[in-house]
Short mmCIF file of C-alpha atoms in Angstrom, two decimals:
data_model
loop_
_atom_site.label_atom_id
_atom_site.label_comp_id
_atom_site.label_asym_id
_atom_site.label_seq_id
_atom_site.Cartn_x
_atom_site.Cartn_y
_atom_site.Cartn_z
CA MET A 14 61.99 102.38 95.23
CA HIS A 15 63.76 101.27 98.62
CA ILE A 16 63.52 96.97 99.32
CA GLN A 17 62.99 96.95 103.06
CA ASN A 18 63.63 93.66 103.18
CA GLU A 19 66.61 92.31 101.60
CA GLN A 20 66.10 88.66 101.97
CA GLY A 21 62.30 89.30 100.65
CA LYS A 22 61.75 87.67 97.49
CA THR A 23 60.19 90.83 95.74
CA PRO A 24 58.70 90.90 92.25
CA TRP A 25 61.23 93.90 91.74
CA ARG A 26 64.32 92.05 93.05
CA VAL A 27 63.57 88.86 90.87
CA CYS A 28 63.18 90.42 88.11
CA ALA A 29 66.45 92.33 89.03
CA LEU A 30 68.17 88.98 89.49
CA CYS A 31 66.86 87.51 86.43
CA VAL A 32 68.47 90.09 84.50
CA PHE A 33 71.73 90.52 86.29
CA TRP A 34 71.95 86.52 85.93
CA LEU A 35 70.60 86.77 82.05
CA LEU A 36 73.84 89.47 80.90
CA VAL A 37 76.21 87.22 83.25
CA GLY A 38 74.95 84.13 81.08
CA VAL A 39 75.13 86.93 77.90
CA TYR A 40 78.88 87.35 79.42
CA TRP A 41 80.19 84.15 80.00
CA ALA A 42 79.05 82.65 76.27
CA ALA A 43 80.59 85.70 74.44
CA PHE A 44 83.64 85.50 76.08
CA GLY A 45 83.81 81.50 75.76
CA LEU A 46 83.18 81.71 72.35
CA ASN A 47 85.83 84.53 72.01
CA CYS A 48 88.16 82.29 73.57
CA LEU A 49 87.20 79.34 71.56
CA LYS A 50 87.79 81.58 68.57
CA TYR A 51 90.52 83.48 68.52
CA THR A 52 91.41 85.23 72.15
CA GLY A 53 92.30 81.81 74.07
CA ARG A 54 96.48 81.29 74.65
CA TYR A 55 98.49 78.41 75.25
CA SER A 56 101.91 78.33 77.53
CA PRO A 57 104.30 75.88 78.33
CA ASP A 58 102.28 74.85 81.41
CA SER A 59 99.42 74.48 78.93
CA VAL A 60 101.38 72.11 76.94
CA ILE A 61 101.53 69.76 79.64
CA TYR A 62 98.22 69.32 80.95
CA ILE A 63 97.31 68.69 76.99
CA ASN A 64 100.00 65.87 76.68
CA ALA A 65 99.04 64.67 80.31
CA ALA A 66 94.95 64.95 79.26
CA GLU A 67 96.52 62.42 76.09
CA VAL A 68 98.77 59.66 77.90
CA PHE A 69 95.77 59.69 79.99
CA LEU A 70 93.57 58.43 77.69
CA LYS A 71 95.76 56.19 76.06
CA THR A 72 97.44 54.92 78.92
CA GLY A 73 95.13 55.63 82.28
CA ARG A 74 97.66 57.04 84.08
CA VAL A 75 98.70 60.93 84.60
CA SER A 76 102.11 61.40 83.45
CA HIS A 77 103.40 63.27 80.47
CA SER A 78 105.10 62.08 77.36
CA PHE A 79 107.77 64.71 77.09
CA TYR A 80 110.96 65.84 79.82
CA GLU A 81 113.76 68.01 79.93
CA LEU A 82 116.68 66.14 78.55
CA HIS A 83 119.16 67.16 81.54
CA GLU A 84 116.77 66.15 83.86
CA ALA A 85 115.55 62.41 82.30
CA MET A 86 118.82 61.90 82.22
CA LYS A 87 119.23 62.80 86.00
CA LEU A 88 116.39 60.53 86.60
CA ASP A 89 117.00 57.82 84.11
CA ARG A 90 114.03 57.76 82.92
CA VAL A 91 112.36 57.86 79.57
CA PRO A 92 109.25 59.50 79.19
CA PRO A 93 106.43 58.59 79.65
CA ILE A 94 107.35 59.72 83.30
CA PRO A 95 104.49 60.53 86.35
CA MET A 96 103.40 64.19 86.66
CA THR A 97 104.05 65.09 89.99
CA VAL A 98 104.86 69.27 89.86
CA TRP A 99 101.27 69.93 88.36
CA ASN A 100 98.87 68.09 89.75
CA PRO A 101 96.23 66.03 87.96
CA LEU A 102 92.51 67.13 88.31
CA TYR A 103 93.06 69.62 85.03
CA PRO A 104 94.59 67.06 82.80
CA VAL A 105 91.52 64.34 83.56
CA LEU A 106 88.90 67.03 83.13
CA ILE A 107 90.54 67.72 79.65
CA ALA A 108 90.65 63.91 78.93
CA ALA A 109 87.09 63.63 79.89
CA PHE A 110 86.08 66.75 77.55
CA SER A 111 88.55 65.34 74.41
CA LEU A 112 85.71 62.46 74.42
CA ALA A 113 83.68 65.26 72.53
CA MET A 114 86.64 67.45 71.08
CA THR A 115 90.27 67.89 70.27
CA PRO A 116 92.60 67.92 73.51
CA ALA A 117 93.47 71.49 72.77
CA ALA A 118 89.64 73.06 72.58
CA ALA A 119 88.87 70.69 75.48
CA ALA A 120 91.27 72.77 77.82
CA LEU A 121 89.94 76.33 76.58
CA ALA A 122 86.42 75.02 77.16
CA VAL A 123 87.12 73.60 80.49
CA SER A 124 88.78 76.60 81.87
CA VAL A 125 85.77 78.73 80.26
CA LEU A 126 83.26 76.47 82.24
CA CYS A 127 84.97 76.63 85.43
CA GLN A 128 85.16 80.47 85.28
CA GLY A 129 81.21 80.32 85.21
CA LEU A 130 80.81 77.74 88.33
CA PHE A 131 83.61 79.79 90.36
CA LEU A 132 81.12 83.02 89.65
CA ILE A 133 77.88 81.06 90.47
CA ALA A 134 79.89 80.08 93.64
CA ALA A 135 81.35 83.50 94.74
CA PHE A 136 77.88 84.49 93.83
CA LEU A 137 76.53 82.21 96.55
CA LEU A 138 79.43 82.48 98.61
CA VAL A 139 79.35 86.52 99.43
CA ARG A 140 75.27 86.10 99.61
CA ARG A 141 76.19 83.83 102.17
CA LEU A 142 78.13 85.91 104.43
CA ALA A 143 76.96 89.80 103.32
CA GLY A 144 73.64 89.12 101.45
CA GLY A 145 72.15 89.26 98.15
CA GLY A 146 72.98 92.96 97.22
CA ALA A 147 76.95 92.48 98.54
CA ALA A 148 76.69 89.33 96.03
CA LEU A 149 75.37 91.51 93.08
CA LEU A 150 78.51 93.51 93.55
CA GLY A 151 81.06 91.17 94.07
CA THR A 152 79.90 88.96 91.26
CA ALA A 153 79.57 92.15 88.60
CA ALA A 154 83.49 93.33 90.26
CA LEU A 155 85.10 89.98 89.27
CA LEU A 156 83.90 90.22 85.47
CA HIS A 157 86.45 93.28 85.70
CA PHE A 158 89.42 91.65 87.53
CA SER A 159 91.82 91.37 85.26
CA PRO A 160 93.79 87.91 86.72
CA LEU A 161 90.55 86.18 86.54
CA ILE A 162 90.13 87.06 83.10
CA LEU A 163 93.67 86.67 82.44
CA VAL A 164 92.99 82.62 83.44
CA ALA A 165 90.55 82.36 82.33
CA VAL A 166 91.45 83.11 78.69
CA ARG A 167 94.60 80.56 78.56
CA ALA A 168 94.35 76.80 78.99
CA TRP A 169 95.58 77.28 82.43
CA SER A 170 94.50 74.59 86.08
CA GLU A 171 93.72 77.84 88.11
CA THR A 172 89.22 78.71 87.02
CA THR A 173 89.38 74.76 88.18
CA ALA A 174 90.99 75.68 91.62
CA LEU A 175 88.78 78.59 92.20
CA ALA A 176 85.88 76.68 91.63
CA SER A 177 86.34 74.18 93.81
CA LEU A 178 87.80 76.55 96.25
CA ALA A 179 85.15 78.70 96.71
CA ALA A 180 82.40 75.91 96.77
CA CYS A 181 84.56 74.34 99.45
CA LEU A 182 84.37 77.66 101.58
CA LEU A 183 80.72 78.04 101.11
CA LEU A 184 80.37 74.84 102.45
CA LEU A 185 82.28 75.01 105.29
CA PRO A 186 80.22 74.78 108.35
CA GLY A 187 81.34 77.62 110.40
CA ALA A 188 80.85 79.82 107.55
CA ARG A 189 77.31 78.71 106.96
CA PRO A 190 74.86 79.23 109.18
CA PRO A 191 72.99 75.31 109.34
CA GLY A 192 76.21 73.67 109.24
CA GLY A 193 76.58 70.05 109.97
CA ARG A 194 78.42 66.88 109.12
CA ALA A 195 77.23 66.96 105.32
CA ALA A 196 78.24 70.46 104.81
CA ALA A 197 81.97 69.30 106.05
CA LEU A 198 81.78 65.94 104.58
CA ALA A 199 81.19 68.01 101.10
CA ALA A 200 83.41 70.58 101.92
CA GLY A 201 86.00 68.61 102.54
CA ILE A 202 85.42 67.15 98.87
CA MET A 203 85.44 70.19 97.13
CA GLY A 204 88.87 71.19 99.41
CA GLY A 205 90.44 68.10 98.29
CA LEU A 206 89.28 68.89 94.36
CA ALA A 207 90.66 72.34 94.75
CA PHE A 208 94.27 70.41 95.92
CA LEU A 209 93.92 68.29 93.32
CA ALA A 210 93.85 71.29 90.86
CA ARG A 211 96.09 73.13 92.22
CA LEU A 212 99.23 72.08 94.01
CA ALA A 213 99.32 75.46 96.15
CA LEU A 214 96.04 75.59 97.66
CA VAL A 215 97.31 72.69 100.69
CA PRO A 216 96.17 75.75 103.30
CA VAL A 217 92.50 75.03 102.17
CA ALA A 218 92.52 72.16 104.78
CA PRO A 219 93.88 74.21 108.14
CA VAL A 220 91.99 76.63 107.27
CA GLY A 221 89.06 74.80 106.89
CA VAL A 222 89.64 73.17 110.33
CA LEU A 223 90.31 76.36 111.70
CA VAL A 224 86.70 77.82 111.03
CA ILE A 225 84.90 74.75 111.51
CA MET A 226 86.86 74.37 114.89
CA ARG A 227 85.42 77.90 116.23
CA ARG A 228 81.69 77.35 115.67
CA GLY A 229 79.35 75.09 117.88
CA ARG A 230 79.99 72.82 120.63
CA PRO A 231 83.42 71.46 120.62
CA ARG A 232 82.03 67.96 120.09
CA GLU A 233 80.10 68.98 117.07
CA SER A 234 83.36 71.06 115.53
CA LEU A 235 85.32 68.23 116.14
CA LEU A 236 83.41 65.43 114.44
CA ASN A 237 83.01 68.06 111.51
CA ALA A 238 86.80 68.86 111.20
CA GLY A 239 87.61 64.92 111.10
CA LEU A 240 84.76 64.23 108.59
CA PHE A 241 86.15 67.59 106.63
CA SER A 242 89.85 66.49 106.77
CA GLY A 243 89.14 62.80 105.77
CA ALA A 244 87.23 63.81 102.98
CA PHE A 245 90.20 65.94 101.97
CA LEU A 246 92.62 63.33 102.60
CA LEU A 247 91.13 60.74 100.90
CA LEU A 248 91.31 62.78 97.59
CA ALA A 249 94.61 64.86 98.52
CA GLY A 250 96.57 61.76 100.73
CA PRO A 251 97.30 59.50 97.07
CA VAL A 252 98.86 62.77 95.25
CA LEU A 253 100.74 63.74 98.78
CA VAL A 254 102.37 60.00 98.28
CA ARG A 255 102.91 60.12 94.79
CA ARG A 256 104.45 63.24 94.51
CA HIS A 257 106.88 62.20 97.39
CA LEU A 258 108.10 59.42 95.68
CA ASN A 259 108.39 60.43 92.31
CA ALA A 260 109.04 64.47 92.29
CA PRO A 261 112.41 65.63 91.20
CA PRO A 262 114.19 67.80 93.77
CA PRO A 263 113.25 71.62 93.58
CA VAL A 264 115.19 74.11 92.09
CA ALA A 265 117.15 76.58 94.08
CA PRO A 266 114.98 79.86 95.41
CA GLY A 267 115.47 83.62 95.12
CA GLY A 268 115.72 85.63 98.15
CA LEU A 269 112.91 86.07 100.60
CA LEU A 270 112.67 89.57 100.42
CA GLN A 271 112.49 89.65 96.66
CA VAL A 272 109.40 86.98 97.19
CA VAL A 273 107.78 89.15 99.74
CA SER A 274 108.21 92.26 97.57
CA ASP A 275 106.55 90.16 94.92
CA THR A 276 104.15 89.19 96.35
CA ALA A 277 102.70 92.66 97.93
CA GLY A 278 103.11 94.09 94.58
CA ALA A 279 100.70 90.84 92.86
CA VAL A 280 98.71 91.79 95.12
CA TRP A 281 97.71 95.44 95.03
CA SER A 282 98.74 95.67 91.16
CA GLY A 283 95.44 92.57 91.10
CA LEU A 284 93.38 94.75 92.82
CA ILE A 285 93.60 97.69 90.62
CA PRO A 286 90.89 97.57 87.80
CA GLU A 287 91.79 97.87 84.73
CA GLY A 288 89.91 100.57 82.07
CA TRP A 289 88.80 103.91 82.56
CA PHE A 290 85.12 103.18 82.53
CA VAL A 291 85.62 100.88 85.54
CA ARG A 292 87.91 102.83 87.25
CA LEU A 293 85.31 105.84 87.05
CA PHE A 294 82.10 104.12 87.94
CA TYR A 295 84.41 102.14 91.35
CA ALA A 296 85.15 106.01 92.20
CA LEU A 297 81.66 107.36 91.78
CA LEU A 298 80.51 104.07 93.69
CA CYS A 299 82.99 105.06 96.42
CA VAL A 300 81.64 108.91 96.69
CA VAL A 301 77.96 107.12 96.92
CA PHE A 302 78.96 104.60 98.86
CA LEU A 303 80.76 107.12 101.81
CA ALA A 304 77.77 109.66 101.86
CA LEU A 305 76.08 106.90 102.94
CA PHE A 306 78.61 105.81 105.66
CA LEU A 307 78.94 109.43 107.07
CA ARG A 308 74.90 109.78 107.31
CA ARG A 309 75.93 106.42 109.58
CA LEU A 310 78.01 107.98 111.15
CA ARG A 311 76.04 110.81 112.45
CA SER A 312 73.28 108.48 113.56
CA GLY A 313 75.64 106.45 116.19
CA ASP A 314 75.74 103.89 114.34
CA GLY A 315 78.81 103.45 112.43
CA GLY A 316 80.89 100.63 113.84
CA ILE A 317 83.11 98.57 112.17
CA ILE A 318 83.16 95.65 113.67
CA LYS A 319 79.33 95.94 114.21
CA ALA A 320 79.00 95.97 110.44
CA LEU A 321 80.98 93.20 109.41
CA SER A 322 79.45 89.50 109.80
CA ARG A 323 82.02 87.32 111.53
CA ARG A 324 81.61 84.69 108.99
CA SER A 325 82.82 86.76 106.30
CA LEU A 326 86.54 87.13 108.16
CA ILE A 327 87.21 83.83 106.17
CA LEU A 328 88.20 85.63 103.04
CA PRO A 329 91.01 87.49 104.54
CA LEU A 330 91.91 84.54 106.63
CA TRP A 331 92.39 82.53 103.79
CA ALA A 332 94.13 84.77 101.66
CA LEU A 333 96.88 84.91 104.13
CA ALA A 334 96.98 81.66 104.74
CA TYR A 335 97.45 81.11 101.11
CA LEU A 336 99.96 83.90 100.85
CA ALA A 337 101.65 82.97 103.98
CA PHE A 338 102.13 79.59 102.43
CA LEU A 339 102.86 80.72 98.91
CA ILE A 340 105.92 83.12 100.44
CA TYR A 341 107.36 79.82 101.96
CA THR A 342 107.09 77.79 99.58
CA CYS A 343 108.48 80.18 96.79
CA SER A 344 111.79 81.44 99.14
CA ARG A 345 112.40 77.70 99.65
CA MET A 346 112.07 76.58 95.91
CA TYR A 347 111.57 78.08 92.74
CA ILE A 348 108.13 77.60 90.86
CA ASP A 349 107.46 80.69 88.73
CA SER A 350 107.92 84.62 89.76
CA VAL A 351 105.13 85.34 92.23
CA GLY A 352 102.57 87.70 89.75
CA ALA A 353 99.02 88.02 89.18
CA ARG A 354 98.70 84.08 88.50
CA LEU A 355 99.80 82.66 91.33
CA ALA A 356 98.48 85.67 93.73
CA LEU A 357 94.74 85.13 92.31
CA PRO A 358 93.64 82.37 95.28
CA ALA A 359 94.34 85.56 97.80
CA THR A 360 93.49 88.46 95.35
CA PHE A 361 89.78 87.40 94.46
CA ALA A 362 89.33 86.18 98.27
CA LEU A 363 90.05 89.72 99.23
CA LEU A 364 87.93 91.71 96.45
CA LEU A 365 85.22 89.90 97.48
CA PHE A 366 85.82 91.04 101.16
CA LEU A 367 86.27 94.47 100.01
CA VAL A 368 82.93 94.63 98.44
CA ILE A 369 81.36 93.30 101.62
CA LEU A 370 83.74 96.03 104.25
CA VAL A 371 82.37 98.70 102.21
CA HIS A 372 78.50 97.63 101.71
CA ALA A 373 78.29 96.86 105.62
CA LEU A 374 80.05 100.42 106.47
CA ALA A 375 77.11 101.93 103.47
CA ARG A 376 74.53 99.60 103.81
CA PRO A 377 73.25 100.66 100.29
CA PRO A 378 69.41 99.76 99.42
CA PHE A 379 69.39 96.64 97.30
CA TRP A 380 67.99 98.93 94.63
CA LEU A 381 71.34 100.75 94.66
CA CYS A 382 73.44 97.57 94.31
CA ALA A 383 71.49 95.79 91.97
CA ALA A 384 71.64 98.91 89.67
CA ALA A 385 75.66 99.38 89.88
CA ALA A 386 75.76 96.10 89.59
CA LEU A 387 73.51 95.53 86.48
CA LEU A 388 75.73 98.49 84.85
CA LEU A 389 78.87 97.07 85.48
CA VAL A 390 77.45 93.28 84.41
CA GLY A 391 76.11 95.06 81.19
CA HIS A 392 79.44 97.41 79.89
CA ALA A 393 81.76 93.71 80.28
CA ALA A 394 78.83 92.06 78.10
CA VAL A 395 77.84 94.62 75.81
CA SER A 396 82.35 94.17 75.28
CA GLU A 397 82.47 90.89 75.21
CA ALA A 398 79.90 90.57 72.18
CA ARG A 399 81.44 93.62 70.21
CA THR A 400 84.39 91.50 70.14
CA LEU A 401 82.71 88.72 69.94
CA ARG A 402 80.77 89.97 66.01
CA SER A 403 84.13 91.32 65.29
CA VAL A 404 85.52 88.14 65.10
CA LEU A 405 83.30 86.04 64.17
CA PRO A 406 83.18 87.01 60.24
CA ALA A 407 86.96 87.07 60.01
CA ASN A 408 89.21 84.61 58.73
CA ILE A 409 90.93 83.17 61.58
CA ALA A 410 91.70 79.37 62.46
CA PRO A 411 90.13 79.21 65.61
CA ALA A 412 92.79 79.57 68.79
CA HIS A 413 92.22 75.63 69.40
CA GLU A 414 92.92 74.65 65.64
CA ILE A 415 96.75 73.33 66.84
CA ALA A 416 97.30 71.12 63.92
CA LEU A 417 96.70 73.83 60.99
CA ARG A 418 99.72 75.35 62.22
CA ARG A 419 102.07 72.76 62.29
CA ASP A 420 102.78 73.21 58.66
CA ASN A 421 104.24 76.54 59.46
CA TRP A 422 107.31 74.54 60.42
CA GLU A 423 108.76 72.18 57.46
CA SER A 424 110.36 70.26 60.99
CA MET A 425 107.68 69.86 62.49
CA GLN A 426 105.58 67.96 59.25
CA TRP A 427 108.51 66.22 59.00
CA LEU A 428 108.37 64.51 62.27
CA HIS A 429 104.40 64.64 61.82
CA GLU A 430 104.84 62.55 58.83
CA HIS A 431 107.71 60.02 59.92
CA ALA A 432 107.76 59.88 63.95
CA GLY A 433 105.13 57.35 65.45
CA PRO A 434 104.73 57.18 68.84
CA GLY A 435 106.98 54.25 69.62
CA ASP A 436 109.54 56.78 68.92
CA LEU A 437 111.83 58.93 71.16
CA ILE A 438 112.23 63.00 69.65
CA ILE A 439 114.79 64.65 71.06
CA ALA A 440 114.49 68.22 70.24
CA GLU A 441 116.20 71.67 70.89
CA ASP A 442 113.73 73.87 72.33
CA GLY A 443 111.11 71.27 71.48
CA LEU A 444 108.83 71.82 74.84
CA ASP A 445 105.66 73.00 72.11
CA LEU A 446 106.04 69.70 69.98
CA PRO A 447 103.81 67.44 72.30
CA LEU A 448 101.28 70.23 71.22
CA PHE A 449 101.55 69.62 67.63
CA LEU A 450 102.09 66.10 67.64
CA GLY A 451 100.20 64.35 70.21
CA PRO A 452 101.11 62.23 72.88
CA VAL A 453 104.73 61.17 70.90
CA LYS A 454 107.89 60.87 73.20
CA VAL A 455 110.16 63.83 73.69
CA LEU A 456 112.90 64.91 75.20
CA TYR A 457 113.53 69.06 74.97
CA PHE A 458 117.05 70.94 75.08
CA LEU A 459 117.10 74.62 75.32
CA GLY A 460 119.77 76.03 72.65
CA ASN A 461 121.46 77.81 74.87
CA ASP A 462 121.73 75.61 78.11
CA GLU A 463 125.04 75.77 79.49
CA ARG A 464 124.82 72.23 80.73
CA VAL A 465 126.45 70.24 78.50
CA VAL A 466 125.73 66.77 77.61
CA SER A 467 128.68 64.82 77.45
CA GLN A 468 128.78 61.76 74.30
CA GLU A 469 129.45 58.99 76.86
CA ALA A 470 126.93 60.15 79.34
CA PHE A 471 124.37 60.92 76.26
CA TRP A 472 125.25 57.42 74.38
CA GLY A 473 125.06 55.22 77.71
CA TYR A 474 121.63 56.77 78.50
CA LEU A 475 120.10 55.83 75.20
CA ASP A 476 121.70 52.08 75.37
CA ARG A 477 120.07 51.64 78.59
CA HIS A 478 116.84 52.20 77.78
CA ARG A 479 116.93 51.00 74.44
CA GLY A 480 113.70 48.51 74.84
CA GLU A 481 111.62 51.48 75.64
CA TYR A 482 111.32 53.12 71.90
CA ARG A 483 111.58 52.27 68.92
CA ARG A 484 113.94 54.82 67.27
CA VAL A 485 115.46 58.21 68.10
CA PHE A 486 115.86 61.54 65.98
CA LEU A 487 117.71 64.29 67.16
CA VAL A 488 116.34 68.01 65.75
CA ILE A 489 118.71 70.66 65.95
CA LYS A 490 118.10 74.33 64.83
CA PRO A 491 120.27 75.19 62.06
CA ALA A 492 123.77 76.24 62.86
CA LYS A 493 124.21 80.51 62.77
CA GLN A 494 126.05 81.76 60.22
CA PRO A 495 129.05 83.87 60.45
CA GLY A 496 128.39 86.99 61.74
CA GLU A 497 125.39 86.45 63.84
CA THR A 498 124.89 86.05 67.34
CA GLY A 499 126.24 82.89 68.60
CA ALA A 500 127.82 81.35 65.69
CA GLY A 501 130.25 78.57 65.93
CA ARG A 502 128.84 78.85 69.89
CA ASP A 503 127.54 74.51 70.71
CA PRO A 504 126.40 76.05 74.22
CA SER A 505 124.45 71.90 75.34
CA GLY A 506 127.24 70.18 73.14
CA MET A 507 124.41 68.65 71.43
CA ARG A 508 125.73 69.63 67.91
CA ARG A 509 129.23 68.11 68.53
CA ILE A 510 127.05 64.47 69.05
CA ALA A 511 125.24 65.15 65.93
CA ALA A 512 128.88 65.55 64.36
CA GLY A 513 129.75 62.58 62.29
CA LEU A 514 126.13 61.80 61.53
CA GLU A 515 123.84 61.69 58.26
CA ALA A 516 121.29 63.92 58.20
CA ALA A 517 117.67 62.35 57.92
CA ALA A 518 116.64 65.64 56.78
CA ARG A 519 117.76 69.58 56.28
CA LEU A 520 114.94 72.00 56.49
CA LYS A 521 114.91 75.69 56.41
CA ASP A 522 114.12 74.96 60.73
CA GLY A 523 116.63 72.45 61.29
CA GLU A 524 118.27 69.18 60.94
CA VAL A 525 116.62 65.54 62.06
CA PHE A 526 119.30 63.13 62.64
CA GLU A 527 118.20 59.19 63.12
CA LEU A 528 120.24 57.65 65.81
CA ARG A 529 120.78 53.98 65.69
CA GLY A 530 121.29 53.33 69.42
CA GLU A 531 124.66 53.49 69.82
CA GLU A 532 127.93 56.31 69.12
CA PRO A 533 128.88 56.05 65.57
CA GLY A 534 132.94 54.78 65.64
CA ARG A 535 132.03 52.14 68.57
#
């Protein structure tokens, strides 16, 4: 059945949309339950977000109660320390959800919820730019988009940022026919929220202004650009000022050529689908669309520029602006190696643009787009439902039940029983302690860190901040036995600091010392 008018709400079209969103809902529900039950993952970044949420609930400040020992001594501060490298929106959302569940569960729940909101915003964005058929295909492609799945199953801020970013692009007056002041204001708010979720999304501000200025009368465009910029700065401005005042000095970067190479590789690998079914289906779909395009060429109607809506160019414009900013930033200071995660705000836009481009060239009938989208979404929904069916009966502790894993480490259990909120814990490889112990004050150091902490500097630091903690515990891993790699070495110098101290506890996985506030023997 051929739908002559794609914008017409025929019963068949409405039915196809209802079935499509029903399958998306099944996929999203199964994906979320799988994430909370089994597939959810936490990383060092997750620890920071969850810890900041717990501190926010207790103090109302966006700070984290743990820090790297050398950096804390350099700043001459004791936790809690203002959070500046990571932006505040995601921790605040975790704090809100923590009123109904544990912070660890809330972190995964926010990630999954925002994934669903992102899918809705992406569908509406593509529908506005290229019509309903392209919107169905683009949304279906996102369900098989491996970088999106990578971030959605982790307690990260990416899906929160993507949902806000897609909403901002959707609302921009230059990207939507009606336009207007309300749209500019709303777009600025969503752009500000995107920045509050991910610092790297700051290019949304100049891109938004550029898109607004190229549409409509100059006076109207200038007013809309001012409203957009004002709303963005209202949210982003305080964070920028706070970061400028509190951020630590940047870490030295890698080479520019390496950053460019990593970025290009991340974009290319992100756009290649995973799984034989999806790759085969995409190949067959491309063959069908190519045949439709060749048919258009024979009829003398194959111009690429004519086929594309000018509004759809907002997607590659955003992707190029973001990638340029990412390369510039990573070449000036080290953030992380550029991979699928950092490239995602650009690759999702490029993926949607490729869908729009192919759709514009082939101009497939709506029924073909709907059928292809339903097959892709159905495959994703069935796959997640099968995973859920296999996981639910299994006797597996939920991924978010962090407290159940605390008993696996004797030192962790000892600290849980003896250390309190007013104490300071200095721990070797203790980055994950706040995830298991809550918002306790933690200074962590890496056991293989070659930056030696001198005894004079260490005890002087503790003496200066004695009024900010009740007790200090030093946790060191067991010494390497003769014959083991690293035996007899003390690269961080912390074992020399512990020498002469009586251990409060000698455990299988570490020794705990209580420091009395001044160097022994003084």
